[in-house]
PDB file of C-alpha atoms in Angstrom:
ATOM      1  CA  MET A  27      58.041  27.945  52.393  1.00  0.00           C
ATOM      2  CA  ILE A  28      55.527  30.558  53.582  1.00  0.00           C
ATOM      3  CA  ASP A  29      56.071  32.063  56.998  1.00  0.00           C
ATOM      4  CA  TRP A  30      52.416  32.169  58.149  1.00  0.00           C
ATOM      5  CA  ARG A  31      53.264  34.314  61.169  1.00  0.00           C
ATOM      6  CA  ARG A  32      54.238  37.175  58.832  1.00  0.00           C
ATOM      7  CA  PHE A  33      51.587  36.523  56.182  1.00  0.00           C
ATOM      8  CA  LEU A  34      48.529  36.137  58.451  1.00  0.00           C
ATOM      9  CA  PRO A  35      48.488  39.692  59.954  1.00  0.00           C
ATOM     10  CA  ARG A  36      48.711  41.260  56.467  1.00  0.00           C
ATOM     11  CA  PHE A  37      46.017  38.933  55.149  1.00  0.00           C
ATOM     12  CA  ALA A  38      43.738  39.717  58.104  1.00  0.00           C
ATOM     13  CA  ALA A  39      44.230  43.477  57.663  1.00  0.00           C
ATOM     14  CA  SER A  40      43.523  43.247  53.923  1.00  0.00           C
ATOM     15  CA  LEU A  41      40.441  41.115  54.499  1.00  0.00           C
ATOM     16  CA  TRP A  42      39.147  43.587  57.107  1.00  0.00           C
ATOM     17  CA  LEU A  43      39.657  46.509  54.684  1.00  0.00           C
ATOM     18  CA  VAL A  44      37.815  44.737  51.843  1.00  0.00           C
ATOM     19  CA  LEU A  45      34.907  43.756  54.100  1.00  0.00           C
ATOM     20  CA  THR A  46      34.650  47.275  55.516  1.00  0.00           C
ATOM     21  CA  VAL A  47      34.597  48.893  52.074  1.00  0.00           C
ATOM     22  CA  ALA A  48      32.087  46.331  50.802  1.00  0.00           C
ATOM     23  CA  SER A  49      29.751  46.857  53.741  1.00  0.00           C
ATOM     24  CA  VAL A  50      29.934  50.661  53.496  1.00  0.00           C
ATOM     25  CA  ALA A  51      29.316  50.550  49.750  1.00  0.00           C
ATOM     26  CA  GLY A  52      26.323  48.277  50.227  1.00  0.00           C
ATOM     27  CA  CYS A  53      27.806  45.362  48.296  1.00  0.00           C
ATOM     28  CA  GLY A  54      26.612  41.885  49.081  1.00  0.00           C
ATOM     29  CA  GLY A  55      23.184  43.005  50.300  1.00  0.00           C
ATOM     30  CA  ASP A  56      19.773  41.820  49.163  1.00  0.00           C
ATOM     31  CA  GLY A  57      19.500  44.701  46.705  1.00  0.00           C
ATOM     32  CA  PRO A  58      20.719  48.202  46.056  1.00  0.00           C
ATOM     33  CA  SER A  59      21.349  50.283  49.149  1.00  0.00           C
ATOM     34  CA  THR A  60      18.510  52.697  49.769  1.00  0.00           C
ATOM     35  CA  PHE A  61      18.887  56.420  50.184  1.00  0.00           C
ATOM     36  CA  ASN A  62      16.140  57.929  52.302  1.00  0.00           C
ATOM     37  CA  ALA A  63      15.486  61.288  50.652  1.00  0.00           C
ATOM     38  CA  ALA A  64      12.899  62.289  53.244  1.00  0.00           C
ATOM     39  CA  SER A  65      15.538  62.167  55.965  1.00  0.00           C
ATOM     40  CA  VAL A  66      17.842  64.464  53.973  1.00  0.00           C
ATOM     41  CA  VAL A  67      15.375  67.288  53.261  1.00  0.00           C
ATOM     42  CA  PRO A  68      15.656  68.791  56.792  1.00  0.00           C
ATOM     43  CA  LEU A  69      19.463  68.947  56.389  1.00  0.00           C
ATOM     44  CA  VAL A  70      19.378  71.112  53.254  1.00  0.00           C
ATOM     45  CA  PRO A  71      18.842  74.559  54.890  1.00  0.00           C
ATOM     46  CA  ASP A  72      21.827  74.145  57.242  1.00  0.00           C
ATOM     47  CA  ALA A  73      24.020  72.887  54.408  1.00  0.00           C
ATOM     48  CA  LEU A  74      23.077  75.754  52.068  1.00  0.00           C
ATOM     49  CA  LEU A  75      23.207  78.618  54.564  1.00  0.00           C
ATOM     50  CA  PRO A  76      24.882  77.465  57.784  1.00  0.00           C
ATOM     51  CA  SER A  77      24.713  80.912  59.382  1.00  0.00           C
ATOM     52  CA  ALA A  78      21.200  81.738  58.151  1.00  0.00           C
ATOM     53  CA  SER A  79      19.297  78.500  57.580  1.00  0.00           C
ATOM     54  CA  HIS A  80      16.042  80.238  58.596  1.00  0.00           C
ATOM     55  CA  LEU A  81      16.153  82.022  55.217  1.00  0.00           C
ATOM     56  CA  VAL A  82      15.442  78.756  53.374  1.00  0.00           C
ATOM     57  CA  ASP A  83      11.653  78.749  53.155  1.00  0.00           C
ATOM     58  CA  ASP A  84      11.000  75.390  51.521  1.00  0.00           C
ATOM     59  CA  VAL A  85      12.820  72.341  50.161  1.00  0.00           C
ATOM     60  CA  GLU A  86      11.341  69.753  47.820  1.00  0.00           C
ATOM     61  CA  CYS A  87      13.163  66.772  46.335  1.00  0.00           C
ATOM     62  CA  ASP A  88      12.304  64.451  43.483  1.00  0.00           C
ATOM     63  CA  LEU A  89      11.646  60.861  44.414  1.00  0.00           C
ATOM     64  CA  PRO A  90      14.877  58.887  44.051  1.00  0.00           C
ATOM     65  CA  GLU A  91      14.992  56.215  41.376  1.00  0.00           C
ATOM     66  CA  PRO A  92      16.832  53.088  42.539  1.00  0.00           C
ATOM     67  CA  SER A  93      18.285  52.552  39.054  1.00  0.00           C
ATOM     68  CA  ARG A  94      19.653  56.106  38.855  1.00  0.00           C
ATOM     69  CA  LEU A  95      23.162  56.658  40.152  1.00  0.00           C
ATOM     70  CA  GLY A  96      23.388  60.445  40.135  1.00  0.00           C
ATOM     71  CA  PRO A  97      22.541  62.946  42.837  1.00  0.00           C
ATOM     72  CA  LEU A  98      19.040  63.649  44.061  1.00  0.00           C
ATOM     73  CA  ALA A  99      17.589  66.799  42.462  1.00  0.00           C
ATOM     74  CA  CYS A 100      15.945  69.207  44.892  1.00  0.00           C
ATOM     75  CA  THR A 101      14.612  72.740  44.804  1.00  0.00           C
ATOM     76  CA  ALA A 102      14.929  75.195  47.682  1.00  0.00           C
ATOM     77  CA  VAL A 103      13.177  78.541  48.066  1.00  0.00           C
ATOM     78  CA  VAL A 104      15.545  81.237  49.320  1.00  0.00           C
ATOM     79  CA  ALA A 105      14.474  84.875  49.570  1.00  0.00           C
ATOM     80  CA  GLY A 106      11.399  84.071  47.493  1.00  0.00           C
ATOM     81  CA  LEU A 107      13.308  82.526  44.572  1.00  0.00           C
ATOM     82  CA  GLU A 108      13.728  78.873  43.700  1.00  0.00           C
ATOM     83  CA  ILE A 109      17.270  77.546  43.439  1.00  0.00           C
ATOM     84  CA  PRO A 110      18.444  74.101  42.350  1.00  0.00           C
ATOM     85  CA  VAL A 111      20.062  71.861  44.967  1.00  0.00           C
ATOM     86  CA  LEU A 112      21.885  68.576  44.469  1.00  0.00           C
ATOM     87  CA  VAL A 113      22.014  65.989  47.250  1.00  0.00           C
ATOM     88  CA  HIS A 114      24.667  63.349  46.698  1.00  0.00           C
ATOM     89  CA  SER A 115      24.127  59.951  48.303  1.00  0.00           C
ATOM     90  CA  PRO A 116      26.563  58.937  51.044  1.00  0.00           C
ATOM     91  CA  GLY A 117      30.123  58.341  49.899  1.00  0.00           C
ATOM     92  CA  LEU A 118      32.502  55.730  51.231  1.00  0.00           C
ATOM     93  CA  ASP A 119      33.033  57.892  54.295  1.00  0.00           C
ATOM     94  CA  GLY A 120      29.263  57.953  54.938  1.00  0.00           C
ATOM     95  CA  ARG A 121      28.920  61.707  54.421  1.00  0.00           C
ATOM     96  CA  ILE A 122      26.189  63.258  52.298  1.00  0.00           C
ATOM     97  CA  ARG A 123      27.203  66.212  50.125  1.00  0.00           C
ATOM     98  CA  ILE A 124      24.629  68.973  49.537  1.00  0.00           C
ATOM     99  CA  GLU A 125      25.401  71.735  47.051  1.00  0.00           C
ATOM    100  CA  SER A 126      23.818  74.346  44.834  1.00  0.00           C
ATOM    101  CA  PRO A 127      25.191  76.130  41.793  1.00  0.00           C
ATOM    102  CA  ALA A 128      23.274  79.236  42.914  1.00  0.00           C
ATOM    103  CA  LYS A 129      25.003  81.780  45.118  1.00  0.00           C
ATOM    104  CA  VAL A 130      23.171  83.428  47.992  1.00  0.00           C
ATOM    105  CA  VAL A 131      24.299  86.910  49.033  1.00  0.00           C
ATOM    106  CA  LEU A 132      23.748  87.815  52.689  1.00  0.00           C
ATOM    107  CA  ALA A 133      22.861  91.364  53.734  1.00  0.00           C
ATOM    108  CA  THR A 134      25.582  91.356  56.400  1.00  0.00           C
ATOM    109  CA  ASN A 135      28.234  90.763  53.730  1.00  0.00           C
ATOM    110  CA  VAL A 136      26.802  93.541  51.548  1.00  0.00           C
ATOM    111  CA  ALA A 137      26.781  95.929  54.524  1.00  0.00           C
ATOM    112  CA  ASN A 138      30.447  95.140  55.233  1.00  0.00           C
ATOM    113  CA  HIS A 139      31.367  95.857  51.601  1.00  0.00           C
ATOM    114  CA  VAL A 140      29.422  99.127  51.672  1.00  0.00           C
ATOM    115  CA  ASN A 141      31.265 100.153  54.855  1.00  0.00           C
ATOM    116  CA  ASP A 142      34.610  99.346  53.212  1.00  0.00           C
ATOM    117  CA  ARG A 143      33.678 101.314  50.110  1.00  0.00           C
ATOM    118  CA  LEU A 144      32.501 104.327  52.116  1.00  0.00           C
ATOM    119  CA  ARG A 145      35.749 104.275  54.074  1.00  0.00           C
ATOM    120  CA  SER A 146      37.956 103.960  50.975  1.00  0.00           C
ATOM    121  CA  GLU A 147      36.091 106.536  48.839  1.00  0.00           C
ATOM    122  CA  THR A 148      35.140 109.133  51.430  1.00  0.00           C
ATOM    123  CA  GLY A 149      37.084 108.365  54.588  1.00  0.00           C
ATOM    124  CA  VAL A 150      33.800 108.082  56.513  1.00  0.00           C
ATOM    125  CA  GLU A 151      33.488 105.293  59.079  1.00  0.00           C
ATOM    126  CA  ALA A 152      29.866 104.195  58.952  1.00  0.00           C
ATOM    127  CA  ARG A 153      27.590 101.528  60.365  1.00  0.00           C
ATOM    128  CA  THR A 154      25.471  99.983  57.644  1.00  0.00           C
ATOM    129  CA  ALA A 155      22.435  97.717  57.744  1.00  0.00           C
ATOM    130  CA  CYS A 156      20.740  96.212  54.688  1.00  0.00           C
ATOM    131  CA  VAL A 157      17.412  94.506  54.025  1.00  0.00           C
ATOM    132  CA  PRO A 158      16.268  91.910  53.147  1.00  0.00           C
ATOM    133  CA  GLU A 159      18.524  89.430  54.951  1.00  0.00           C
ATOM    134  CA  ALA A 160      19.507  87.626  51.746  1.00  0.00           C
ATOM    135  CA  ARG A 161      19.118  87.614  47.991  1.00  0.00           C
ATOM    136  CA  VAL A 162      19.807  84.954  45.410  1.00  0.00           C
ATOM    137  CA  ALA A 163      22.636  86.261  43.225  1.00  0.00           C
ATOM    138  CA  ARG A 164      20.700  87.163  40.101  1.00  0.00           C
ATOM    139  CA  LYS A 165      20.969  90.304  38.044  1.00  0.00           C
ATOM    140  CA  GLY A 166      18.585  92.971  39.290  1.00  0.00           C
ATOM    141  CA  GLN A 167      18.111  91.670  42.841  1.00  0.00           C
ATOM    142  CA  ALA A 168      18.588  94.572  45.264  1.00  0.00           C
ATOM    143  CA  PHE A 169      19.236  95.457  48.886  1.00  0.00           C
ATOM    144  CA  ASP A 170      18.060  98.671  50.533  1.00  0.00           C
ATOM    145  CA  CYS A 171      20.745  99.802  52.938  1.00  0.00           C
ATOM    146  CA  THR A 172      21.134 102.601  55.411  1.00  0.00           C
ATOM    147  CA  ALA A 173      24.563 103.785  56.477  1.00  0.00           C
ATOM    148  CA  ILE A 174      24.859 105.886  59.609  1.00  0.00           C
ATOM    149  CA  ASP A 175      27.874 108.182  59.764  1.00  0.00           C
ATOM    150  CA  PRO A 176      29.650 109.309  62.973  1.00  0.00           C
ATOM    151  CA  ALA A 177      27.327 112.356  63.187  1.00  0.00           C
ATOM    152  CA  ASP A 178      24.314 109.968  63.190  1.00  0.00           C
ATOM    153  CA  ARG A 179      23.204 111.079  59.717  1.00  0.00           C
ATOM    154  CA  GLN A 180      21.434 108.401  57.718  1.00  0.00           C
ATOM    155  CA  ILE A 181      22.679 107.733  54.210  1.00  0.00           C
ATOM    156  CA  PRO A 182      20.212 105.729  52.081  1.00  0.00           C
ATOM    157  CA  ILE A 183      21.965 103.345  49.702  1.00  0.00           C
ATOM    158  CA  ARG A 184      20.662 100.950  47.064  1.00  0.00           C
ATOM    159  CA  VAL A 185      22.838  97.927  46.279  1.00  0.00           C
ATOM    160  CA  THR A 186      21.895  96.085  43.080  1.00  0.00           C
ATOM    161  CA  LEU A 187      23.323  92.723  42.089  1.00  0.00           C
ATOM    162  CA  VAL A 188      24.684  92.762  38.545  1.00  0.00           C
ATOM    163  CA  ASP A 189      25.420  89.071  37.941  1.00  0.00           C
ATOM    164  CA  ALA A 190      25.069  85.513  39.237  1.00  0.00           C
ATOM    165  CA  ALA A 191      28.462  85.705  40.956  1.00  0.00           C
ATOM    166  CA  GLY A 192      27.191  88.274  43.451  1.00  0.00           C
ATOM    167  CA  ALA A 193      28.928  91.371  42.070  1.00  0.00           C
ATOM    168  CA  PHE A 194      26.983  94.529  42.786  1.00  0.00           C
ATOM    169  CA  ARG A 195      26.572  98.227  42.055  1.00  0.00           C
ATOM    170  CA  VAL A 196      26.197 100.772  44.861  1.00  0.00           C
ATOM    171  CA  ASP A 197      23.908 103.757  44.277  1.00  0.00           C
ATOM    172  CA  TRP A 198      23.829 106.608  46.758  1.00  0.00           C
ATOM    173  CA  ARG A 199      20.160 107.617  46.915  1.00  0.00           C
ATOM    174  CA  SER A 200      20.599 111.005  48.522  1.00  0.00           C
ATOM    175  CA  GLY A 201      22.685 114.063  47.849  1.00  0.00           C
ATOM    176  CA  ASP A 202      23.113 114.607  51.604  1.00  0.00           C
ATOM    177  CA  GLY A 203      25.618 111.778  52.042  1.00  0.00           C
ATOM    178  CA  PRO A 204      29.392 111.982  51.990  1.00  0.00           C
TER     179      PRO A 204
END
């Protein structure tokens, strides 16, 4: 004999879970759940560069195909170069994942590395600033930096990216530096 008092709460919890998952996944609707690409485009800059979204100049996405299951292909312009961006439709948790295989190198990070290198190689504590604000990590992309030593001397430095991972080479552009 089934003890309904014990069975019913488990059944109700299981039924609730199945209905919740089905409604989130879009099952049982009149057709496939729609993914509004136009509403996602404004989110791309903040997802790509949370601390410097103003560096993303433009974002364009392909029109989604209802029969296609994969991510939405987009292109963003960062520091004058186009980079691929993938926008994944909402998962079971309702979150949209936005990612790019391209790496963006920020000038503030380069300046910090230059300061560390100056300190380790010469013992000089410097303040460094680099322009432009960002570069897409591609071989040959460069930053022009200026380090200022404790005596307020300016040390011009050229930082050139050597690969897509963001590794770089530092060239001292003046014989006056440390």
